[in-house]
Amino acid sequence: MAKQLDKVDVVVVGTGWAGGIVSAELAKAGKKVVALERGEYRNRQDYIGVKDELRFTNRFEMMQNLSHETITSRNTLDETALPVRTRDEYMAGTDLGGGSVHWAGATYRYWPYDFEIYSKTVERYGKDKIPEGMTIQDWGITYDEMDKYYTRFEKTAGISGEEDPLGAKRSEGYPNPPLKETPPLRLFKDAAKKLGYHPYQVAAGNLSQNYENPDGEVLNACMYCSYCTQYGCDFGAKSDPLVSVIPTAQKTGNFEVRTKANARRVLYDGGGKANGIRYVDLDTGLEYDQPADVVVLAGFTLTNNRLLMLSGIGEQYDPKTRKGVIGRNFNGQFNLTFRGARGYFDDKKFNLYMGAGALGATLSDYAADNFDHSDVDFINGGGIELRQYGDGAIASNHVPDGTPKWGSEFKKNSVYYAYRNLYVWYTPAIMSWWHNYLDLDPTYKDDFNDPLIRITNKYTDQDRNIAQFGVEKCTEIVKEMGADIIDEDTIPEEFDHIYQGGHYAGGVIMGEDPETSAVNNYLQMWDVENLFVVGGSAFPQFAGHHPTSTIGALAYRAAEGIEKYLNNGGGKLVSAKQKDSQLS
C-alpha cells in the first residue's frame, strides 16, 4: 500500500522548462510546491570536464534508459507496433532539468498564423485548401496574447538574438545581443540577400554576454566550446532550468524536488478533481501518494499522455470514430525534418570546430504563411538555417556522395573536406492527421507491468511535398554560396520509426472546444479543473520552428492560471466554446 504524504498546494511532474517555470512561479507566489523527477539529481558542477563526444553524442549518456520503459511504433492501424529499443532511435531526456539541459538553444517564436492556422487558412484560401483527413485547429489563443509570455521566457533565459526582419510585432526586444557572426554565417547571409531574402541571426539560449535575469540568476557568456547539443553546460552559459528556474524555486523555501521519483498515476476518483500523484521511489521501490490542491503534468509529451491514459482521465481518441481527445493529433519533427543540402567548397575553408548549439543564421521568407500558397501543394512553411554547432571529431566525417565508404579515396576526401563543407537545412511545419495518434500498447509493458505508449504515425503527401520544397530552396542558397559540389537530401517515402530529434507534440491539445481539445488556453483540463497539463503535448500541430520558446511561454501562461485558480477558490478559468468543426 502506498504511503500517504502531507498535502501541498501543487505537485508537479517533470523538471524541464515546463515544470521548472511552473514550480518557480508558484513557489515565488508563496505556494508549497513539490516537483517529481524520475532521473538523478543534477547541477552545473556535474557537467564540468565531461566534454566527451563518445559518452554523450554516441552513447547518449544524458538520455533515458529504454530497457525500463520505451515506446512502441507503427505506421498504420492494421500493423502491430514494435518496441523502439535503442537510444539511437529514440532520445528522451532524463535527470533534473530533463531534455531542457541537453537542448541546443535555438529560440523561435511561433507565428500569428500558427496560432490561428485553421481560421487564417480558410480565410485566405478557402476550406478546400485543407486536405481531407487533416485535423489542424486553432490553439484557442492568439500571438498577441502570447507575446508577453514569450517575453518573460526570453528574459528568464537571457536569450541572445536580433529581430527577424519579417517577424511579428514584439512588445520588447531580446535581452541580449546576438552571438558572433562567423564566416559561414556571413556567407549564408550574403547569398540569401543576393536572392532577395531576409536573413538574420538565430536567437540563442547560448548567451552572448554575462547576464542577470529578473529573478537574480546569473548566466555566463558562451565560450563557443561546441559542447551544447546533447550536453550539459559546465560554464552556465546555456539557458537551462539548472541555472535559472530550479535555483529560483529553491531559494524561496517553498519548493522541494524529489529525484528518482517515478510518477505512475494521477490520483483521480472521477469526481471532477485530481487528488495528487502516486509515485515510486526508484531507489527503495516504495510507493507514495503525494496529495495536492493542484496537479501539474509537465513532463515530455509522451509522458503526459501516458499518465493520463494510465489514470483513466479524459476520453481516449478513437481513430475509427474520430471521437475522443486524449492521444489525438500526435505531431512533431520526424526524419523528414532537418533535410536540406550540403555544399562542398574548393576555394573556402572554415573553422568548423568552433561553435555553439544555436550559433546560426536563418530566414523566414518561407515560414508560416509568409508566401502565397495558392500554387503549392501544401500549407504552412518552415525556417531555413545554417547552424555552426561545432563539429565533433567522431561525427564530422562528411564527404561528397559517391565517395567510397573506405579506402584511399575516402581518406583523401575526408581530410580535404573536413573544413570545406557547410549544410543548409529546412524545418517544415508538421500538420496533424486523423490517423496519427497515441494510445496504450495492448502487448508491451514497462518494469511495473504498465502498458507502454504506442505511436501510430505515417507520412502524407503534405509532409513529403513541403519537405521537398524546403530542400529545393536550401539547394538554391547553397549554390549561391559558391559550393563546387552540392548534395541534396532525399525525402523518405515513409516514417522509419526513428525518433531522434526529441521534438514531439500533441495528444493533450489545447483549443476552445472540449469536443476537439483536452485543455483550455491556460492548459487546464476541461474534465478535471485542478489538473493542468503543460508542455509540447498541448500543441494541436507543429509549426515550422523549434518548440522550446513556445513551451516556455505556455508554462508562464499556465503558472498564471494556476495562481488564479488557487487564489480564487478554484473553478474553470475559461468557458468552453462549441465551434464549427475544424475536422476535415
XYZ file of C-alpha atoms in Angstrom:
584
model
C 0.000 0.000 0.000
C 1.243 3.479 -0.880
C 2.383 5.698 1.979
C 0.286 8.848 2.364
C 2.275 12.099 2.474
C 1.298 15.535 3.737
C -0.749 17.600 1.311
C 0.873 20.504 -0.570
C -0.526 23.257 -2.739
C 0.936 21.972 -6.018
C 2.598 18.757 -7.154
C 4.479 18.950 -10.470
C 5.626 16.005 -12.583
C 8.768 16.932 -14.531
C 11.548 19.473 -14.024
C 12.350 20.690 -17.535
C 11.428 24.168 -18.765
C 7.697 23.449 -18.358
C 7.863 22.025 -14.837
C 10.678 24.319 -13.755
C 8.864 27.505 -14.774
C 5.593 26.450 -13.134
C 7.446 25.438 -9.947
C 9.421 28.691 -9.747
C 6.455 30.965 -10.385
C 4.194 29.280 -7.847
C 6.930 28.977 -5.210
C 7.643 32.707 -5.658
C 3.917 33.311 -5.100
C 4.132 31.567 -1.714
C 2.644 28.208 -2.727
C 4.101 24.970 -1.378
C 5.368 23.044 -4.393
C 6.752 19.511 -4.736
C 8.321 18.526 -8.059
C 8.856 14.885 -9.000
C 11.759 13.908 -11.289
C 12.350 10.267 -12.168
C 16.012 10.844 -13.017
C 19.038 11.707 -10.884
C 19.707 14.982 -9.087
C 21.974 17.186 -11.214
C 23.567 20.615 -11.045
C 26.040 22.534 -13.187
C 29.043 21.018 -11.413
C 28.082 17.555 -12.666
C 28.972 18.613 -16.201
C 32.428 20.035 -15.515
C 35.077 18.222 -17.521
C 32.642 15.994 -19.412
C 33.144 17.300 -22.959
C 33.155 13.731 -24.204
C 31.648 13.071 -27.620
C 31.773 9.298 -27.206
C 29.841 9.354 -23.914
C 27.179 11.866 -24.808
C 26.764 12.023 -28.598
C 27.453 8.380 -29.409
C 26.388 6.628 -26.207
C 23.583 9.021 -25.185
C 24.514 9.230 -21.515
C 22.022 12.059 -20.834
C 19.094 10.125 -22.313
C 16.518 7.842 -20.749
C 17.423 4.161 -20.350
C 14.998 2.395 -22.676
C 15.439 -1.020 -21.068
C 12.998 0.059 -18.319
C 10.451 1.973 -20.371
C 10.258 2.784 -24.067
C 7.636 3.344 -26.763
C 6.149 1.181 -29.482
C 5.724 2.402 -33.036
C 3.806 1.583 -36.200
C 2.678 3.369 -39.360
C -0.930 2.261 -39.769
C -3.835 0.989 -37.676
C -3.638 -2.544 -39.085
C 0.028 -3.043 -38.164
C 1.420 -4.467 -34.912
C 3.571 -1.864 -33.186
C 7.041 -2.928 -32.071
C 9.212 -1.502 -29.294
C 11.888 1.053 -30.096
C 14.924 -0.422 -28.378
C 17.938 1.875 -28.762
C 18.683 5.498 -27.860
C 19.964 5.998 -31.387
C 16.326 5.536 -32.441
C 14.595 7.379 -29.585
C 16.112 10.069 -27.396
C 14.259 11.298 -24.329
C 15.956 13.461 -21.723
C 16.214 12.457 -18.092
C 17.586 13.711 -14.761
C 16.901 17.082 -13.128
C 16.154 19.646 -15.833
C 15.062 16.976 -18.312
C 15.598 17.488 -22.032
C 15.933 21.228 -21.383
C 19.504 20.614 -20.188
C 20.765 18.983 -23.376
C 18.933 21.246 -25.854
C 20.912 23.227 -28.438
C 19.440 26.629 -27.572
C 17.628 27.674 -30.778
C 14.790 30.009 -29.781
C 11.945 30.892 -32.119
C 8.510 32.335 -31.575
C 5.649 30.742 -33.455
C 3.839 32.987 -35.929
C 0.380 34.588 -35.637
C -0.643 32.260 -38.472
C 0.405 29.214 -36.447
C -1.906 30.008 -33.537
C -4.931 30.577 -35.823
C -3.957 28.273 -38.667
C -7.399 26.864 -39.425
C -9.164 30.230 -39.451
C -6.428 32.039 -41.389
C -6.032 29.273 -43.970
C -9.757 29.188 -44.664
C -9.915 32.989 -44.756
C -7.139 33.300 -47.350
C -7.529 30.134 -49.448
C -10.897 28.594 -48.618
C -11.743 25.296 -46.909
C -10.692 23.238 -49.929
C -7.045 24.130 -49.263
C -7.120 21.868 -46.202
C -6.812 18.230 -47.358
C -9.321 15.616 -46.282
C -8.187 13.966 -43.062
C -6.015 16.838 -41.870
C -7.132 17.795 -38.348
C -5.470 21.160 -37.818
C -7.179 23.587 -35.460
C -6.702 26.972 -33.843
C -4.942 26.960 -30.483
C -7.562 28.972 -28.602
C -5.066 31.778 -28.053
C -3.535 34.381 -30.369
C 0.040 35.526 -30.921
C -0.783 38.920 -29.427
C -1.936 37.194 -26.238
C 1.209 35.036 -26.211
C 3.649 37.925 -26.713
C 4.051 38.805 -23.028
C 4.691 35.173 -22.093
C 7.305 34.829 -24.826
C 8.969 37.965 -23.446
C 9.017 36.527 -19.924
C 10.658 33.332 -21.139
C 13.255 35.243 -23.157
C 14.156 37.386 -20.148
C 14.390 34.435 -17.782
C 16.555 32.512 -20.241
C 18.621 35.537 -21.295
C 18.054 34.865 -24.984
C 20.630 36.411 -27.335
C 19.164 37.472 -30.655
C 18.277 40.051 -33.264
C 14.860 40.867 -34.602
C 13.560 38.945 -37.603
C 13.005 41.485 -40.425
C 9.784 39.651 -41.322
C 8.789 38.750 -37.772
C 5.574 39.516 -35.957
C 5.417 42.594 -33.753
C 7.190 42.240 -30.417
C 6.498 44.257 -27.274
C 10.206 44.107 -26.351
C 13.473 43.116 -27.985
C 15.737 40.299 -26.875
C 17.527 40.887 -23.558
C 20.977 40.175 -25.075
C 22.591 40.902 -28.448
C 23.087 38.040 -30.934
C 26.034 35.661 -30.929
C 29.027 36.349 -33.145
C 28.673 36.325 -36.904
C 31.203 33.786 -38.145
C 32.421 33.449 -41.770
C 29.988 30.604 -42.600
C 27.048 32.618 -41.266
C 28.162 35.694 -43.181
C 28.442 33.640 -46.376
C 24.903 32.319 -45.860
C 23.505 35.791 -45.179
C 25.230 37.353 -48.193
C 23.935 34.640 -50.510
C 20.411 34.903 -49.095
C 20.381 38.680 -49.551
C 21.509 38.305 -53.167
C 18.498 36.060 -53.705
C 16.189 38.676 -52.206
C 15.673 37.007 -48.843
C 15.826 38.483 -45.339
C 18.399 36.585 -43.236
C 19.130 37.234 -39.583
C 20.948 35.641 -36.660
C 19.274 32.698 -34.873
C 18.075 33.700 -31.416
C 20.059 31.636 -28.946
C 19.900 30.250 -25.455
C 23.703 30.355 -25.616
C 24.486 33.741 -24.086
C 26.446 36.404 -25.943
C 27.427 38.154 -22.705
C 27.158 37.795 -18.938
C 23.580 38.373 -17.839
C 21.480 38.596 -14.683
C 17.857 37.633 -15.235
C 14.828 39.201 -13.472
C 14.980 36.510 -10.753
C 18.590 37.388 -9.956
C 20.131 34.299 -11.552
C 23.463 34.963 -13.268
C 24.244 33.292 -16.585
C 27.685 33.492 -18.193
C 28.834 34.352 -21.696
C 29.239 31.457 -24.127
C 32.807 30.314 -24.851
C 31.866 28.668 -28.201
C 33.237 25.326 -26.982
C 30.821 23.346 -29.239
C 29.511 21.072 -26.471
C 25.866 22.154 -26.340
C 23.559 19.708 -28.092
C 23.236 16.504 -26.009
C 25.465 18.028 -23.317
C 25.010 19.921 -20.079
C 26.840 23.258 -19.934
C 29.572 23.275 -17.294
C 30.069 27.022 -17.613
C 26.468 28.079 -17.008
C 26.392 29.797 -20.395
C 23.458 27.888 -21.866
C 19.955 28.757 -20.720
C 18.534 25.756 -18.919
C 16.483 25.087 -15.760
C 19.607 24.217 -13.732
C 20.913 27.792 -13.945
C 17.576 29.603 -13.894
C 14.179 28.409 -12.693
C 15.239 25.482 -10.479
C 17.571 27.565 -8.250
C 14.974 30.361 -8.287
C 12.383 27.943 -6.900
C 14.812 26.529 -4.346
C 15.666 29.959 -2.951
C 12.045 30.612 -1.976
C 11.973 27.918 0.701
C 8.620 26.795 -0.719
C 9.946 24.214 -3.163
C 11.061 20.621 -2.793
C 12.355 18.469 -5.623
C 12.329 14.688 -5.274
C 14.534 12.799 -7.710
C 14.327 9.099 -8.572
C 10.566 9.614 -8.159
C 8.715 7.874 -10.990
C 5.106 9.093 -11.318
C 2.779 6.182 -12.127
C -0.731 7.571 -11.708
C -2.711 10.729 -11.234
C -4.879 10.070 -8.183
C -8.388 10.553 -9.536
C -11.735 9.173 -8.410
C -13.823 10.503 -11.282
C -15.320 13.341 -9.254
C -14.050 16.217 -11.364
C -10.852 16.825 -9.404
C -7.471 15.141 -9.140
C -6.216 14.331 -5.654
C -2.475 14.078 -6.263
C 0.216 11.814 -7.750
C 1.206 8.249 -6.917
C 4.902 7.679 -7.482
C 7.575 5.070 -6.853
C 10.937 5.812 -5.233
C 13.260 4.080 -7.702
C 15.966 3.589 -5.058
C 13.780 1.808 -2.497
C 10.869 0.545 -4.591
C 8.429 2.092 -2.092
C 5.247 3.735 -3.362
C 3.966 7.114 -2.164
C 0.819 9.189 -2.628
C 1.506 12.921 -2.790
C -1.790 14.800 -2.357
C -2.116 18.367 -3.655
C -4.711 21.019 -4.368
C -3.390 21.309 -7.933
C -1.717 18.616 -10.033
C 0.569 19.635 -12.910
C 1.798 17.193 -15.536
C 4.810 18.917 -17.079
C 6.779 16.011 -18.470
C 7.736 15.107 -22.009
C 4.827 14.887 -24.460
C 4.684 11.107 -24.318
C 4.909 11.077 -20.507
C 1.975 13.463 -20.118
C -0.175 11.435 -22.482
C 0.688 8.106 -20.902
C -0.015 9.276 -17.354
C -3.482 10.461 -18.356
C -4.218 7.207 -20.165
C -2.985 5.018 -17.296
C -5.052 7.109 -14.868
C -8.245 6.833 -16.919
C -8.595 10.609 -17.310
C -10.252 12.055 -20.409
C -11.779 10.269 -23.373
C -9.221 8.269 -25.367
C -9.133 9.226 -29.042
C -10.528 6.560 -31.361
C -9.340 6.917 -34.973
C -12.180 4.749 -36.249
C -14.881 7.071 -34.942
C -12.604 10.134 -34.738
C -14.079 10.862 -31.332
C -12.214 11.471 -28.096
C -9.343 13.815 -27.326
C -6.562 12.105 -25.334
C -3.895 10.957 -27.793
C -5.375 12.960 -30.679
C -3.244 14.970 -33.138
C 0.162 13.443 -32.461
C 2.707 15.570 -34.320
C 6.336 16.687 -34.274
C 9.602 16.864 -36.171
C 10.460 13.484 -37.694
C 13.166 12.275 -40.073
C 11.888 14.339 -42.999
C 12.593 17.413 -40.896
C 16.096 18.902 -40.935
C 16.544 17.999 -44.604
C 18.424 20.267 -46.951
C 21.621 20.456 -48.963
C 25.311 20.135 -48.134
C 27.816 22.158 -50.102
C 31.499 21.278 -50.592
C 33.913 24.099 -51.360
C 37.322 24.061 -53.056
C 38.252 27.704 -52.506
C 36.920 28.256 -48.962
C 37.945 26.866 -45.567
C 36.093 27.315 -42.267
C 36.873 26.662 -38.607
C 34.024 24.248 -38.064
C 35.230 23.017 -34.679
C 34.286 26.304 -33.018
C 30.590 26.641 -32.396
C 27.563 26.723 -30.123
C 24.227 24.972 -30.168
C 22.297 27.907 -31.628
C 25.119 29.731 -33.410
C 23.425 30.139 -36.743
C 21.788 32.232 -39.422
C 18.256 31.779 -40.691
C 15.481 33.331 -42.755
C 11.690 33.357 -42.518
C 10.704 34.100 -46.111
C 9.244 30.601 -46.427
C 7.915 30.224 -42.890
C 4.242 30.018 -41.893
C 2.079 31.829 -44.476
C 4.738 34.423 -45.353
C 4.466 33.411 -49.011
C 1.493 32.687 -51.256
C 0.431 29.055 -51.025
C -2.143 29.233 -53.820
C 0.015 27.287 -56.263
C 1.835 24.899 -53.911
C 0.530 21.527 -52.749
C 0.922 22.043 -49.002
C 0.064 24.524 -46.270
C 2.335 26.297 -43.763
C 6.103 26.520 -44.220
C 9.348 26.393 -42.282
C 12.628 28.027 -41.407
C 15.836 27.738 -43.422
C 19.019 27.615 -41.332
C 22.744 27.241 -41.384
C 23.952 26.228 -37.938
C 27.562 26.153 -36.723
C 27.226 23.686 -33.855
C 30.932 22.944 -33.674
C 31.965 19.629 -35.202
C 32.938 16.668 -33.080
C 35.951 14.583 -34.022
C 33.893 11.418 -34.462
C 30.813 12.726 -36.235
C 32.373 15.244 -38.654
C 33.423 12.948 -41.485
C 31.412 14.471 -44.337
C 32.372 13.502 -47.884
C 30.538 14.052 -51.212
C 28.011 11.492 -52.374
C 29.642 8.749 -54.411
C 32.759 8.613 -52.282
C 33.610 5.005 -51.274
C 32.946 4.174 -47.630
C 36.584 3.162 -47.092
C 39.931 3.183 -48.841
C 42.297 5.823 -50.197
C 39.640 7.982 -51.893
C 37.576 8.081 -48.720
C 40.613 9.113 -46.686
C 41.570 11.794 -49.211
C 38.087 13.344 -49.333
C 37.613 13.039 -45.587
C 40.719 15.093 -44.898
C 40.210 17.550 -47.753
C 36.578 18.435 -46.971
C 36.887 18.445 -43.172
C 36.955 22.274 -43.184
C 35.282 22.781 -46.552
C 31.619 21.780 -46.146
C 28.507 23.580 -44.944
C 24.942 22.355 -44.500
C 21.753 24.388 -45.006
C 18.540 22.778 -43.826
C 14.812 23.314 -43.597
C 12.414 22.686 -40.701
C 8.961 22.161 -42.234
C 5.796 22.511 -40.205
C 4.120 19.183 -39.461
C 0.349 19.104 -39.682
C -1.959 16.788 -37.746
C -3.991 13.958 -39.266
C -6.776 11.712 -38.052
C -4.551 8.624 -38.386
C -1.589 9.924 -36.348
C -2.292 9.410 -32.656
C -1.219 7.918 -29.312
C -2.714 5.147 -27.199
C -1.622 2.374 -24.826
C 0.011 -0.657 -26.389
C -2.010 -3.853 -25.899
C 1.075 -6.079 -25.718
C 4.239 -4.443 -24.389
C 4.739 -3.247 -20.797
C 7.328 -1.498 -18.643
C 9.122 -2.616 -15.464
C 5.939 -2.013 -13.441
C 3.770 -4.058 -15.801
C 2.098 -0.896 -17.106
C 1.399 -0.690 -20.861
C 3.868 1.267 -22.980
C 2.599 4.141 -25.054
C 2.006 3.301 -28.709
C 2.614 5.752 -31.555
C 0.766 5.389 -34.845
C 2.297 7.742 -37.407
C 2.566 7.821 -41.180
C 3.606 10.418 -43.721
C 1.284 12.120 -46.194
C 1.709 13.993 -49.460
C 1.625 17.215 -47.419
C 4.675 16.056 -45.455
C 6.674 14.954 -48.479
C 5.753 17.971 -50.589
C 6.667 20.601 -48.011
C 9.954 18.825 -47.262
C 10.876 18.653 -50.953
C 10.057 22.334 -51.343
C 12.439 23.122 -48.495
C 15.274 21.039 -49.929
C 14.975 22.914 -53.240
C 15.182 26.301 -51.503
C 18.201 25.169 -49.460
C 19.932 23.976 -52.630
C 19.328 27.361 -54.238
C 21.065 29.104 -51.331
C 23.997 26.670 -51.191
C 24.538 27.186 -54.917
C 24.580 30.977 -54.412
C 27.114 30.480 -51.602
C 29.521 29.169 -54.237
C 29.653 25.461 -53.457
C 31.512 23.360 -56.028
C 29.631 20.176 -55.156
C 26.072 20.113 -53.800
C 24.454 17.023 -52.326
C 20.691 17.305 -51.922
C 18.927 15.243 -49.283
C 16.275 12.816 -50.453
C 12.801 12.732 -48.946
C 11.765 9.449 -47.317
C 8.589 7.855 -48.575
C 7.506 6.652 -45.130
C 8.262 7.215 -41.455
C 11.018 4.831 -40.349
C 10.368 4.824 -36.562
C 13.454 6.884 -35.779
C 12.593 9.413 -33.037
C 15.899 11.251 -32.878
C 15.005 14.914 -32.663
C 13.077 14.888 -29.413
C 10.525 17.398 -30.742
C 7.232 15.502 -30.457
C 3.946 17.052 -29.535
C 0.184 16.747 -29.267
C -2.144 14.272 -27.635
C -3.360 16.639 -24.892
C -4.042 19.528 -27.219
C -5.375 22.968 -26.448
C -8.337 24.695 -28.014
C -11.722 26.290 -27.367
C -13.986 23.258 -27.798
C -13.874 20.265 -25.386
C -15.013 18.045 -28.262
C -11.692 18.596 -30.058
C -9.285 19.630 -27.284
C -8.231 18.354 -23.872
C -7.113 21.611 -22.255
C -8.058 25.283 -22.438
C -5.633 28.126 -23.095
C -4.332 28.005 -19.513
C -3.613 24.285 -20.116
C -6.308 23.421 -17.556
C -8.120 20.200 -18.410
C -11.738 20.637 -19.404
C -12.699 17.457 -17.495
C -10.623 17.908 -14.324
C -10.415 21.530 -13.201
C -7.399 21.225 -10.874
C -5.292 19.256 -13.369
C -3.008 21.249 -15.687
C -1.049 19.539 -18.476
C 1.888 21.700 -19.548
C 4.332 21.157 -22.409
C 4.514 20.226 -26.062
C 1.602 17.843 -25.518
C -0.661 20.902 -25.880
C 0.374 21.670 -29.495
C -2.528 20.925 -31.896
C 0.014 20.775 -34.754
C 3.700 21.642 -35.124
C 4.903 24.934 -36.552
C 7.975 25.218 -38.752
C 10.385 26.111 -35.950
C 11.823 24.624 -32.763
C 9.312 24.381 -29.889
C 11.214 25.346 -26.719
C 10.279 29.023 -26.596
C 6.589 28.229 -27.070
C 6.699 25.552 -24.350
C 8.297 28.103 -22.020
C 5.741 30.777 -22.871
C 2.832 28.385 -22.327
C 4.334 27.392 -18.963
C 4.239 31.034 -17.851
C 0.644 31.245 -19.032
C -0.241 28.067 -17.121
C 1.502 29.277 -13.942
C -0.531 32.471 -14.096
C -3.714 30.440 -14.415
C -2.816 28.075 -11.569
C -2.149 31.001 -9.246
C -5.546 32.481 -10.172
C -7.172 29.106 -9.575
C -5.652 28.727 -6.105
C -6.281 32.330 -5.055
C -9.889 32.401 -6.245
C -11.071 29.119 -4.797
C -10.961 27.024 -7.963
C -13.276 26.862 -10.948
C -12.865 26.819 -14.711
C -10.579 29.603 -15.935
C -12.030 29.624 -19.469
C -15.542 28.970 -20.710
C -15.851 26.348 -23.419
C -16.995 27.387 -26.876
C -18.752 24.969 -29.167
C -17.426 25.903 -32.596
C -17.945 24.728 -36.132
C -15.962 21.543 -36.613
C -12.380 22.022 -37.722
C -12.079 18.385 -38.731
C -11.673 17.897 -42.461
